[in-house]
Coordinates of N, CA, C and O in Angstrom, one line a residue:
M1 N 144.9 -36.5 12.2 CA 143.8 -37.1 12.2 C 142.7 -36.1 13.0 O 143.1 -35.1 13.4
V2 N 141.6 -36.7 13.1 CA 140.3 -36.3 14.2 C 141.0 -36.3 15.6 O 141.3 -37.3 16.0
D3 N 141.0 -35.2 16.3 CA 141.4 -35.3 17.6 C 140.0 -36.1 18.3 O 140.2 -36.3 19.6
D4 N 138.9 -35.8 18.1 CA 137.9 -36.0 18.7 C 137.6 -37.8 18.9 O 137.1 -38.2 19.7
V5 N 138.1 -38.7 17.7 CA 138.0 -39.9 17.9 C 138.9 -40.6 18.7 O 140.3 -40.1 18.3
E6 N 138.8 -41.5 19.4 CA 139.7 -42.1 20.2 C 140.3 -43.2 19.4 O 139.9 -43.6 18.3
K7 N 141.6 -43.4 19.7 CA 142.3 -44.5 19.1 C 141.7 -45.8 19.3 O 141.1 -46.0 19.8
G8 N 141.6 -46.2 17.8 CA 140.9 -47.8 17.8 C 139.5 -47.7 17.4 O 139.1 -48.7 16.9
D9 N 139.0 -46.7 17.3 CA 137.6 -46.4 17.1 C 137.6 -46.2 15.6 O 136.5 -46.6 14.8
V10 N 138.5 -45.8 14.9 CA 138.5 -45.4 13.6 C 139.5 -46.2 12.9 O 140.7 -46.1 13.2
T11 N 139.2 -46.6 11.8 CA 140.2 -47.4 10.8 C 140.4 -46.7 9.5 O 139.4 -46.2 9.2
E12 N 141.6 -46.5 9.3 CA 141.8 -45.5 8.1 C 142.6 -46.7 7.1 O 143.6 -47.0 7.6
T13 N 141.9 -46.3 5.8 CA 143.1 -46.8 4.8 C 143.4 -45.8 4.0 O 142.6 -44.8 3.6
P14 N 144.4 -46.1 3.3 CA 144.8 -45.1 2.6 C 143.9 -44.6 1.2 O 143.5 -45.6 0.5
G15 N 143.5 -43.7 1.1 CA 142.7 -43.0 0.1 C 141.1 -43.3 0.2 O 140.4 -42.6 -0.5
E16 N 140.9 -43.6 1.4 CA 139.4 -43.6 1.9 C 139.1 -43.0 3.0 O 140.1 -42.7 4.0
A17 N 138.0 -42.6 3.3 CA 137.3 -41.9 4.4 C 137.5 -42.8 5.6 O 137.2 -44.0 5.6
P18 N 137.7 -42.4 6.8 CA 137.7 -43.1 8.1 C 136.3 -43.7 8.4 O 135.5 -43.3 7.8
V19 N 136.5 -45.2 8.5 CA 135.2 -46.1 8.6 C 135.1 -46.3 10.2 O 136.2 -46.6 10.8
A20 N 133.8 -46.1 10.9 CA 133.3 -46.2 12.4 C 133.5 -48.0 12.2 O 132.8 -48.6 11.8
E21 N 134.2 -48.4 13.4 CA 133.8 -49.9 13.7 C 132.7 -50.3 14.3 O 132.1 -49.1 15.1
P22 N 131.9 -51.2 14.0 CA 130.7 -51.4 14.8 C 130.8 -51.6 16.2 O 131.9 -52.2 16.6
A23 N 130.1 -50.9 16.8 CA 129.8 -51.1 18.4 C 129.7 -52.8 18.7 O 129.1 -53.1 17.9
P24 N 130.1 -53.1 19.8 CA 129.9 -54.6 20.1 C 128.4 -54.8 20.5 O 127.7 -53.8 21.1
V25 N 127.8 -55.6 19.9 CA 126.3 -55.9 20.0 C 126.2 -56.9 21.0 O 126.7 -58.0 21.2
D26 N 125.2 -56.7 21.9 CA 124.6 -57.4 23.3 C 123.7 -58.3 22.4 O 122.5 -58.1 22.5
L27 N 123.9 -59.6 21.9 CA 122.8 -60.3 21.3 C 121.9 -61.0 22.2 O 120.5 -60.8 21.8
E28 N 122.2 -61.1 23.3 CA 121.4 -61.7 24.3 C 120.2 -60.7 24.8 O 119.2 -61.1 25.1
A29 N 120.9 -59.5 24.9 CA 119.6 -58.5 25.2 C 118.8 -58.0 24.1 O 117.6 -57.9 24.5
E30 N 119.4 -58.2 22.9 CA 118.5 -58.0 21.9 C 117.5 -59.1 21.8 O 116.3 -58.9 21.5
L31 N 117.7 -60.4 22.0 CA 117.1 -61.5 22.0 C 115.9 -61.6 23.0 O 114.8 -61.7 22.9
A32 N 116.2 -61.1 24.3 CA 115.1 -61.0 25.6 C 114.6 -59.8 24.9 O 113.1 -60.0 25.4
Q33 N 114.9 -58.8 24.3 CA 113.9 -57.6 24.0 C 113.1 -58.1 23.0 O 111.9 -57.8 23.1
A34 N 113.5 -58.9 22.2 CA 112.4 -59.2 20.9 C 111.4 -60.3 21.5 O 110.3 -60.3 21.3
K35 N 111.9 -61.1 22.6 CA 111.1 -62.1 23.2 C 109.9 -61.3 24.0 O 108.7 -62.0 23.6
A36 N 110.4 -60.5 24.7 CA 109.4 -59.5 25.6 C 108.4 -59.1 24.5 O 107.0 -58.7 24.8
Q37 N 108.8 -58.4 23.3 CA 108.0 -57.8 22.3 C 107.0 -58.9 21.6 O 105.8 -58.4 21.8
A38 N 107.6 -60.1 21.7 CA 106.8 -61.0 20.9 C 105.6 -61.6 21.8 O 104.3 -61.7 21.4
T39 N 106.1 -61.7 23.1 CA 105.1 -61.9 24.1 C 104.0 -60.9 24.4 O 102.9 -61.2 24.5
E40 N 104.4 -59.6 24.2 CA 103.6 -58.4 24.4 C 102.6 -58.4 23.0 O 101.0 -58.4 23.3
Y41 N 103.0 -58.7 22.0 CA 101.9 -58.8 20.5 C 101.1 -60.0 20.8 O 100.2 -60.0 20.6
L42 N 101.8 -61.1 21.4 CA 100.6 -62.4 21.5 C 99.8 -62.1 22.3 O 98.6 -62.4 22.4
D43 N 100.0 -61.6 23.5 CA 98.9 -61.0 24.5 C 97.9 -60.1 24.0 O 96.7 -60.3 24.4
Q44 N 98.3 -59.2 23.1 CA 97.4 -58.2 22.7 C 96.6 -58.8 21.7 O 95.4 -58.8 21.6
W45 N 97.0 -60.0 21.0 CA 96.4 -60.6 20.0 C 95.4 -61.6 20.6 O 94.1 -61.6 20.3
R46 N 95.8 -62.2 21.7 CA 94.8 -63.2 22.3 C 93.6 -62.2 23.1 O 92.3 -62.5 22.9
R47 N 94.0 -61.1 23.3 CA 93.0 -60.2 24.1 C 92.1 -59.6 22.9 O 90.8 -60.0 22.9
T48 N 92.6 -59.4 21.9 CA 91.8 -58.7 20.8 C 90.9 -59.8 20.1 O 89.8 -60.0 19.9
A49 N 91.2 -61.2 20.2 CA 90.7 -62.4 19.7 C 89.4 -62.8 20.8 O 88.3 -63.0 20.4
A50 N 89.9 -62.4 22.0 CA 88.7 -62.9 22.8 C 87.5 -61.7 22.7 O 86.2 -62.1 23.1
D51 N 88.0 -60.6 22.8 CA 87.2 -59.5 22.6 C 86.3 -59.6 21.3 O 85.1 -59.4 21.5
F52 N 86.8 -59.9 20.2 CA 86.0 -60.1 19.1 C 85.0 -61.2 19.1 O 84.0 -61.2 19.0
S53 N 85.2 -62.4 20.0 CA 84.6 -63.6 20.3 C 83.3 -62.9 21.0 O 82.2 -63.5 20.8
N54 N 83.5 -62.4 22.1 CA 82.7 -61.9 23.0 C 81.9 -60.9 22.3 O 80.6 -60.7 22.5
Y55 N 82.3 -59.9 21.4 CA 81.4 -59.1 20.4 C 80.7 -59.8 19.4 O 79.1 -59.6 19.5
R56 N 81.0 -61.0 19.0 CA 80.2 -61.7 17.9 C 79.0 -62.7 18.9 O 78.0 -62.8 18.4
K57 N 79.1 -63.3 19.9 CA 78.4 -63.8 20.8 C 77.4 -62.6 21.3 O 75.9 -62.8 21.4
R58 N 77.9 -61.4 21.7 CA 76.8 -60.5 22.3 C 75.8 -60.1 21.1 O 74.7 -59.8 21.1
M59 N 76.3 -59.8 19.5 CA 75.6 -59.6 18.7 C 74.6 -60.6 18.2 O 73.4 -60.4 18.0
E60 N 75.2 -61.8 18.5 CA 74.1 -63.0 18.2 C 73.0 -62.9 19.1 O 71.9 -63.3 18.7
R61 N 73.3 -62.8 20.6 CA 72.3 -62.8 21.3 C 71.2 -61.6 21.0 O 70.2 -61.7 21.3
E62 N 71.6 -60.3 20.8 CA 71.1 -59.3 20.4 C 70.2 -59.7 19.2 O 68.8 -59.1 19.1
R63 N 70.5 -60.2 18.2 CA 69.8 -60.6 16.8 C 68.7 -61.4 17.3 O 67.7 -61.4 16.9
E64 N 69.1 -62.5 18.1 CA 68.0 -63.3 18.5 C 67.1 -62.7 19.5 O 65.7 -62.8 19.3
E65 N 67.3 -61.6 20.1 CA 66.3 -61.4 21.1 C 65.5 -60.2 20.0 O 64.5 -60.2 20.4
M66 N 66.4 -59.5 19.1 CA 65.5 -58.5 18.5 C 64.6 -59.6 17.6 O 63.3 -58.7 17.4
S67 N 64.7 -60.5 17.0 CA 64.0 -61.5 16.3 C 62.6 -61.7 17.2 O 61.6 -62.0 16.8
R68 N 63.0 -62.3 18.4 CA 61.9 -62.7 19.4 C 61.0 -61.7 19.4 O 59.6 -61.9 19.8
F69 N 61.6 -60.3 19.6 CA 60.4 -59.2 20.3 C 60.2 -58.3 19.1 O 59.4 -57.2 19.5
S70 N 60.5 -58.8 17.8 CA 60.2 -57.9 16.7 C 58.8 -57.6 16.6 O 58.3 -56.4 16.3
N71 N 58.1 -58.5 17.0 CA 56.5 -58.5 16.8 C 55.9 -57.8 18.0 O 54.4 -58.0 17.9
A72 N 56.6 -57.4 18.8 CA 55.9 -56.8 20.1 C 55.2 -55.9 20.0 O 53.9 -55.8 20.6
L73 N 55.4 -54.8 19.1 CA 54.5 -53.5 18.9 C 53.2 -54.1 18.3 O 52.1 -53.6 18.6
L74 N 53.1 -55.1 17.2 CA 52.0 -55.5 16.6 C 50.9 -56.0 17.6 O 49.9 -56.1 17.6
L75 N 51.7 -57.0 18.4 CA 51.1 -57.9 19.2 C 50.5 -56.9 20.4 O 49.1 -57.1 20.8
T76 N 51.1 -55.7 20.8 CA 50.7 -54.8 21.9 C 49.3 -54.0 21.3 O 48.3 -53.7 21.8
K77 N 49.3 -53.9 19.7 CA 48.2 -53.2 19.3 C 46.8 -54.1 19.2 O 45.5 -53.8 19.0
L78 N 47.5 -55.4 19.0 CA 46.1 -56.6 18.9 C 45.5 -56.7 20.2 O 44.3 -57.4 20.4
L79 N 46.1 -56.5 21.4 CA 45.7 -56.9 22.6 C 44.3 -56.2 23.1 O 43.3 -57.0 23.3
P80 N 44.2 -55.2 22.6 CA 42.6 -54.5 23.0 C 41.5 -55.3 22.1 O 40.3 -55.1 22.4
V81 N 42.0 -55.7 20.6 CA 41.1 -56.5 19.9 C 40.6 -57.9 20.7 O 39.5 -58.1 20.7
L82 N 41.7 -58.5 21.2 CA 41.6 -59.5 22.0 C 40.4 -59.3 23.1 O 39.6 -60.2 23.4
D83 N 40.9 -58.3 23.8 CA 40.2 -57.8 25.1 C 38.6 -58.0 24.6 O 37.6 -58.1 25.4
D84 N 38.1 -57.1 23.6 CA 36.7 -56.9 23.2 C 36.4 -57.9 22.7 O 35.1 -58.2 23.2
L85 N 37.0 -58.7 22.1 CA 36.2 -59.9 21.8 C 36.0 -60.6 22.9 O 34.7 -61.3 22.9
G86 N 36.8 -61.0 23.9 CA 36.4 -61.6 25.1 C 35.2 -61.0 25.8 O 34.5 -61.6 26.4
R87 N 35.4 -59.8 25.9 CA 34.1 -59.1 26.8 C 32.6 -59.1 26.0 O 31.9 -59.4 26.5
A88 N 32.8 -59.1 24.6 CA 31.8 -59.5 24.0 C 31.2 -60.8 23.8 O 29.9 -60.9 24.3
L89 N 32.0 -61.7 24.1 CA 31.4 -63.1 24.2 C 31.1 -63.2 25.5 O 30.0 -64.2 25.8
A90 N 31.8 -62.8 26.5 CA 31.2 -63.0 27.9 C 30.1 -62.4 28.3 O 29.1 -62.7 29.6
T91 N 29.6 -61.2 27.7 CA 28.2 -60.6 28.0 C 27.1 -60.9 27.0 O 26.1 -60.6 27.1
L92 N 27.2 -62.1 26.4 CA 26.2 -62.5 25.4 C 25.3 -63.2 26.3 O 25.5 -63.9 27.3
P93 N 23.5 -63.1 26.3 CA 22.8 -63.6 26.9 C 22.9 -65.2 26.6 O 23.0 -65.6 25.5
P94 N 22.7 -66.0 27.4 CA 22.7 -67.5 27.3 C 21.7 -67.8 26.0 O 22.2 -68.9 25.6
D95 N 20.6 -67.4 25.9 CA 19.6 -67.8 24.8 C 20.2 -67.6 23.4 O 19.8 -68.1 22.6
L96 N 21.4 -66.9 23.3 CA 22.0 -66.5 21.8 C 23.3 -67.3 21.8 O 23.6 -67.4 20.6
R97 N 23.6 -67.8 22.4 CA 24.9 -68.6 22.4 C 25.0 -69.7 21.5 O 26.2 -70.1 20.9
H98 N 24.0 -70.3 21.3 CA 23.7 -71.5 20.5 C 23.5 -70.9 18.7 O 23.7 -71.8 18.0
L99 N 23.3 -69.6 18.7 CA 23.6 -69.3 17.1 C 24.8 -69.5 16.2 O 25.7 -69.2 16.9
T100 N 24.5 -69.8 15.1 CA 25.9 -70.4 14.6 C 26.8 -69.4 14.4 O 28.0 -69.3 14.5
W101 N 26.3 -68.1 14.0 CA 27.3 -66.8 13.8 C 28.0 -66.3 15.1 O 29.3 -65.8 15.1
I102 N 27.5 -66.6 16.0 CA 28.2 -66.3 17.6 C 29.2 -67.4 17.8 O 30.3 -67.2 18.2
E103 N 28.8 -68.7 17.6 CA 29.9 -69.8 17.4 C 30.9 -69.4 16.8 O 32.1 -69.8 16.8
G104 N 30.7 -68.9 15.3 CA 31.7 -68.4 14.5 C 32.8 -67.3 15.0 O 33.7 -67.4 15.0
I105 N 32.1 -66.7 15.8 CA 32.7 -65.3 16.8 C 33.8 -65.9 17.3 O 34.9 -65.7 17.7
S106 N 33.1 -67.0 18.4 CA 33.9 -67.5 19.3 C 35.1 -68.4 18.7 O 36.0 -68.4 19.3
L107 N 34.7 -69.0 17.9 CA 36.0 -69.7 16.9 C 37.2 -68.8 16.4 O 38.2 -69.2 16.5
I108 N 36.6 -67.5 16.0 CA 37.5 -66.6 15.4 C 38.4 -66.0 16.7 O 39.7 -66.1 16.3
E109 N 37.7 -65.9 17.9 CA 38.6 -65.5 19.1 C 39.6 -66.6 19.5 O 40.8 -66.2 19.9
R110 N 39.1 -68.1 19.4 CA 39.8 -69.2 20.0 C 41.1 -69.0 18.7 O 42.4 -69.3 19.4
K111 N 40.7 -68.9 17.5 CA 41.9 -68.9 16.6 C 43.1 -67.7 16.5 O 44.3 -68.0 16.5
L112 N 42.6 -66.6 16.9 CA 43.4 -65.4 17.1 C 44.3 -65.7 18.2 O 45.4 -65.4 18.4
W113 N 43.6 -66.4 19.5 CA 44.2 -66.5 20.7 C 45.5 -67.5 20.5 O 46.6 -67.5 20.9
F114 N 45.1 -68.6 19.4 CA 46.2 -69.6 19.3 C 47.4 -68.9 18.3 O 48.4 -69.5 18.8
V115 N 47.0 -68.1 17.5 CA 48.0 -67.7 16.7 C 48.8 -66.4 17.5 O 50.1 -66.7 17.3
L116 N 48.2 -66.1 18.3 CA 49.1 -65.2 19.3 C 49.9 -66.1 20.5 O 51.1 -65.7 20.6
E117 N 49.3 -67.0 20.7 CA 50.4 -68.0 21.7 C 51.5 -68.5 20.7 O 52.5 -68.9 21.3
G118 N 51.1 -68.9 19.7 CA 51.9 -69.2 18.8 C 53.5 -68.5 18.5 O 54.7 -68.8 18.5
E119 N 53.0 -67.0 18.8 CA 54.1 -65.9 18.6 C 54.6 -65.8 20.1 O 55.7 -65.0 20.1
G120 N 54.2 -66.6 21.1 CA 54.8 -66.8 22.6 C 54.2 -65.9 23.4 O 54.7 -65.4 24.4
L121 N 53.1 -65.1 22.8 CA 52.1 -64.4 24.0 C 51.4 -65.1 25.1 O 51.0 -66.3 24.5
K122 N 51.4 -64.9 26.0 CA 50.9 -65.6 27.1 C 49.9 -64.7 28.4 O 50.7 -63.6 28.8
A123 N 49.1 -64.7 28.7 CA 48.3 -64.3 29.7 C 48.8 -64.4 31.1 O 49.5 -65.3 31.2
I124 N 48.8 -63.2 31.9 CA 49.5 -63.3 33.2 C 48.4 -63.7 34.1 O 47.4 -63.2 34.2
E125 N 48.7 -64.6 35.0 CA 47.7 -65.2 35.8 C 47.5 -64.0 37.0 O 48.8 -63.7 37.7
A126 N 46.6 -63.4 37.4 CA 46.5 -62.5 38.3 C 45.9 -62.9 39.7 O 46.2 -62.8 41.1
V127 N 44.7 -63.1 39.5 CA 43.6 -63.4 40.8 C 44.0 -64.7 41.6 O 44.5 -65.8 41.2
G128 N 44.2 -64.2 42.9 CA 44.9 -65.2 43.8 C 46.1 -65.1 44.3 O 47.0 -65.9 45.0
Q129 N 46.9 -64.5 43.3 CA 48.4 -64.5 43.5 C 48.7 -63.3 44.1 O 48.2 -62.2 44.3
P130 N 50.0 -63.3 44.9 CA 50.6 -62.2 45.6 C 50.9 -60.9 44.7 O 51.1 -61.1 43.3
F131 N 50.6 -59.9 45.0 CA 50.6 -58.5 44.2 C 52.1 -58.6 43.7 O 53.2 -58.6 44.6
D132 N 52.4 -58.4 42.4 CA 53.8 -58.2 42.0 C 53.8 -57.1 41.1 O 53.2 -57.0 40.2
P133 N 54.7 -55.9 41.5 CA 54.5 -54.8 40.8 C 55.3 -54.8 39.6 O 54.9 -53.9 38.6
T134 N 55.9 -55.9 39.0 CA 56.3 -55.9 37.8 C 55.4 -56.6 36.9 O 55.6 -56.6 35.7
R135 N 54.2 -57.1 37.5 CA 53.5 -58.0 36.6 C 51.9 -57.4 36.6 O 51.0 -57.5 35.9
H136 N 51.8 -56.5 37.8 CA 50.3 -56.1 38.1 C 50.4 -54.6 38.4 O 51.6 -54.1 38.7
E137 N 49.4 -53.8 37.9 CA 49.2 -52.5 38.1 C 47.8 -52.4 39.3 O 46.7 -52.7 38.6
A138 N 48.2 -52.3 40.5 CA 47.3 -51.6 41.5 C 46.4 -50.7 41.1 O 47.0 -49.6 41.1
V139 N 44.9 -50.6 40.8 CA 44.1 -49.8 40.4 C 43.3 -49.5 41.8 O 42.9 -48.2 41.9
L140 N 42.8 -50.5 42.4 CA 42.1 -50.2 43.5 C 42.7 -51.0 44.8 O 43.4 -52.1 44.6
R141 N 42.3 -50.6 45.8 CA 42.5 -51.4 47.1 C 41.6 -51.5 47.8 O 40.9 -50.6 48.0
E142 N 41.2 -52.5 48.2 CA 40.1 -53.1 49.2 C 40.2 -53.7 50.4 O 41.1 -54.3 50.4
E143 N 39.7 -53.1 51.5 CA 39.8 -53.5 52.7 C 39.1 -55.0 53.0 O 37.7 -54.6 52.7
T144 N 39.8 -56.1 53.3 CA 38.9 -56.9 53.3 C 39.6 -58.0 54.3 O 40.8 -58.2 54.5
T145 N 38.6 -58.7 55.2 CA 39.5 -59.8 55.8 C 39.2 -61.5 55.3 O 39.9 -62.2 55.6
A146 N 38.5 -61.2 54.2 CA 38.4 -62.6 53.3 C 39.7 -63.2 52.6 O 40.0 -64.2 52.2
H147 N 40.4 -62.1 52.5 CA 42.0 -62.4 51.6 C 43.1 -61.9 52.4 O 43.1 -60.8 53.1
P148 N 44.3 -62.4 52.3 CA 45.3 -61.7 53.0 C 45.8 -60.4 52.4 O 45.6 -60.3 51.1
D149 N 46.7 -59.4 53.0 CA 47.1 -58.2 52.4 C 48.2 -58.5 51.6 O 48.8 -59.5 51.4
G150 N 47.9 -57.7 50.5 CA 48.8 -57.7 49.3 C 48.3 -58.9 48.4 O 49.2 -59.2 47.2
Q151 N 47.4 -59.8 48.4 CA 46.8 -60.5 47.3 C 46.0 -60.0 46.2 O 45.0 -59.2 46.7
V152 N 46.1 -60.2 44.9 CA 45.1 -60.1 44.3 C 43.8 -60.6 44.3 O 43.6 -61.6 44.2
I153 N 42.6 -59.8 44.5 CA 41.4 -60.4 44.5 C 40.5 -60.3 43.4 O 39.7 -60.9 43.2
A154 N 40.8 -59.1 42.3 CA 40.2 -59.0 41.3 C 41.0 -58.6 40.0 O 42.1 -57.7 40.3
E155 N 40.8 -58.8 38.8 CA 41.5 -58.5 37.5 C 40.5 -57.6 36.9 O 39.3 -58.1 36.4
L156 N 41.0 -56.3 36.6 CA 39.9 -55.4 35.8 C 40.5 -55.6 34.3 O 39.8 -55.2 33.6
Q157 N 41.9 -55.8 34.1 CA 41.8 -56.0 32.6 C 43.3 -57.1 32.6 O 44.1 -56.6 33.4
R158 N 43.1 -57.9 32.0 CA 44.2 -59.0 31.9 C 45.4 -58.4 31.1 O 45.7 -57.4 30.5
G159 N 46.5 -58.8 31.9 CA 48.0 -58.7 31.2 C 48.7 -59.6 30.6 O 47.9 -60.9 30.8
Y160 N 49.6 -59.4 29.8 CA 50.2 -60.2 28.8 C 51.5 -60.1 28.9 O 52.1 -59.0 29.1
E161 N 52.2 -61.2 28.6 CA 53.7 -61.2 28.6 C 54.3 -62.0 27.1 O 53.4 -62.8 27.0
L162 N 55.3 -61.6 26.7 CA 55.6 -62.3 25.4 C 57.2 -62.7 25.7 O 58.1 -61.9 26.4
H163 N 57.3 -64.1 25.9 CA 58.6 -64.6 26.0 C 59.2 -64.1 27.3 O 60.3 -63.8 27.7
G164 N 58.1 -64.1 28.5 CA 58.8 -64.0 29.7 C 59.1 -62.3 30.1 O 59.1 -61.8 30.9
R165 N 58.6 -61.5 29.0 CA 58.6 -60.0 29.2 C 57.4 -59.5 29.2 O 56.4 -59.7 28.1
V166 N 57.0 -58.5 30.1 CA 55.5 -58.2 30.3 C 55.3 -57.2 29.3 O 56.1 -56.1 28.9
L167 N 54.4 -57.4 28.3 CA 53.6 -56.4 27.3 C 53.0 -55.3 27.9 O 53.0 -54.4 27.5
R168 N 51.8 -55.8 28.6 CA 51.0 -55.1 29.2 C 50.6 -55.6 30.7 O 50.4 -56.7 30.9
P169 N 51.0 -54.8 31.7 CA 50.6 -55.5 33.0 C 49.0 -55.7 33.4 O 48.4 -55.0 32.8
S170 N 48.8 -56.5 34.3 CA 47.1 -56.7 34.8 C 46.8 -55.4 35.5 O 47.6 -55.2 36.5
L171 N 45.4 -55.0 35.2 CA 45.1 -53.9 36.1 C 44.3 -54.6 37.1 O 43.4 -55.4 36.8
V172 N 44.6 -54.4 38.5 CA 44.1 -55.5 39.6 C 43.7 -54.6 40.6 O 44.0 -53.4 40.8
T173 N 42.6 -55.5 41.5 CA 42.1 -55.0 42.9 C 43.1 -55.7 43.8 O 43.1 -56.9 43.6
V174 N 43.7 -54.9 44.7 CA 44.6 -55.6 45.8 C 43.8 -55.6 47.2 O 43.4 -54.7 47.7
A175 N 44.0 -56.8 48.0 CA 43.5 -56.9 49.1 C 44.1 -56.0 50.4 O 45.5 -56.0 50.2

């Protein structure tokens, strides 16, 4: 027969080709390997599930934030109109304040302010507060002994924030 095959490895039956006997199988090793692979797959599945859950939460937060700040551009464009109305009403002579059309304009300003507040717009309080570069923009610095250093003593243009985020900083004079 074949010289390369060791005795006992090949079984020969008359009229058939030699058949190799199956090698002894280590079932415990295969089981341990299968368990290790199953554990690895389970860990990968858990990580993927956690990643997907985090992704879903992050997307929900981004969607919520986008909806909260989607009107920020429009509100920013309306701020000069609100400022102009306030300046116009502040400079009216006292003898004209009683006229009905001026009262109507004052009512329109209050209505506009009410609508903007409903959208989350809020004026930044500046005068008397310590200077905060994230909320105030220092335009002038005035030497004075009446106020402590770094305190806002005058507001040149009102600042606004939307849901806690500054839309426009206050232009201020700092002591």
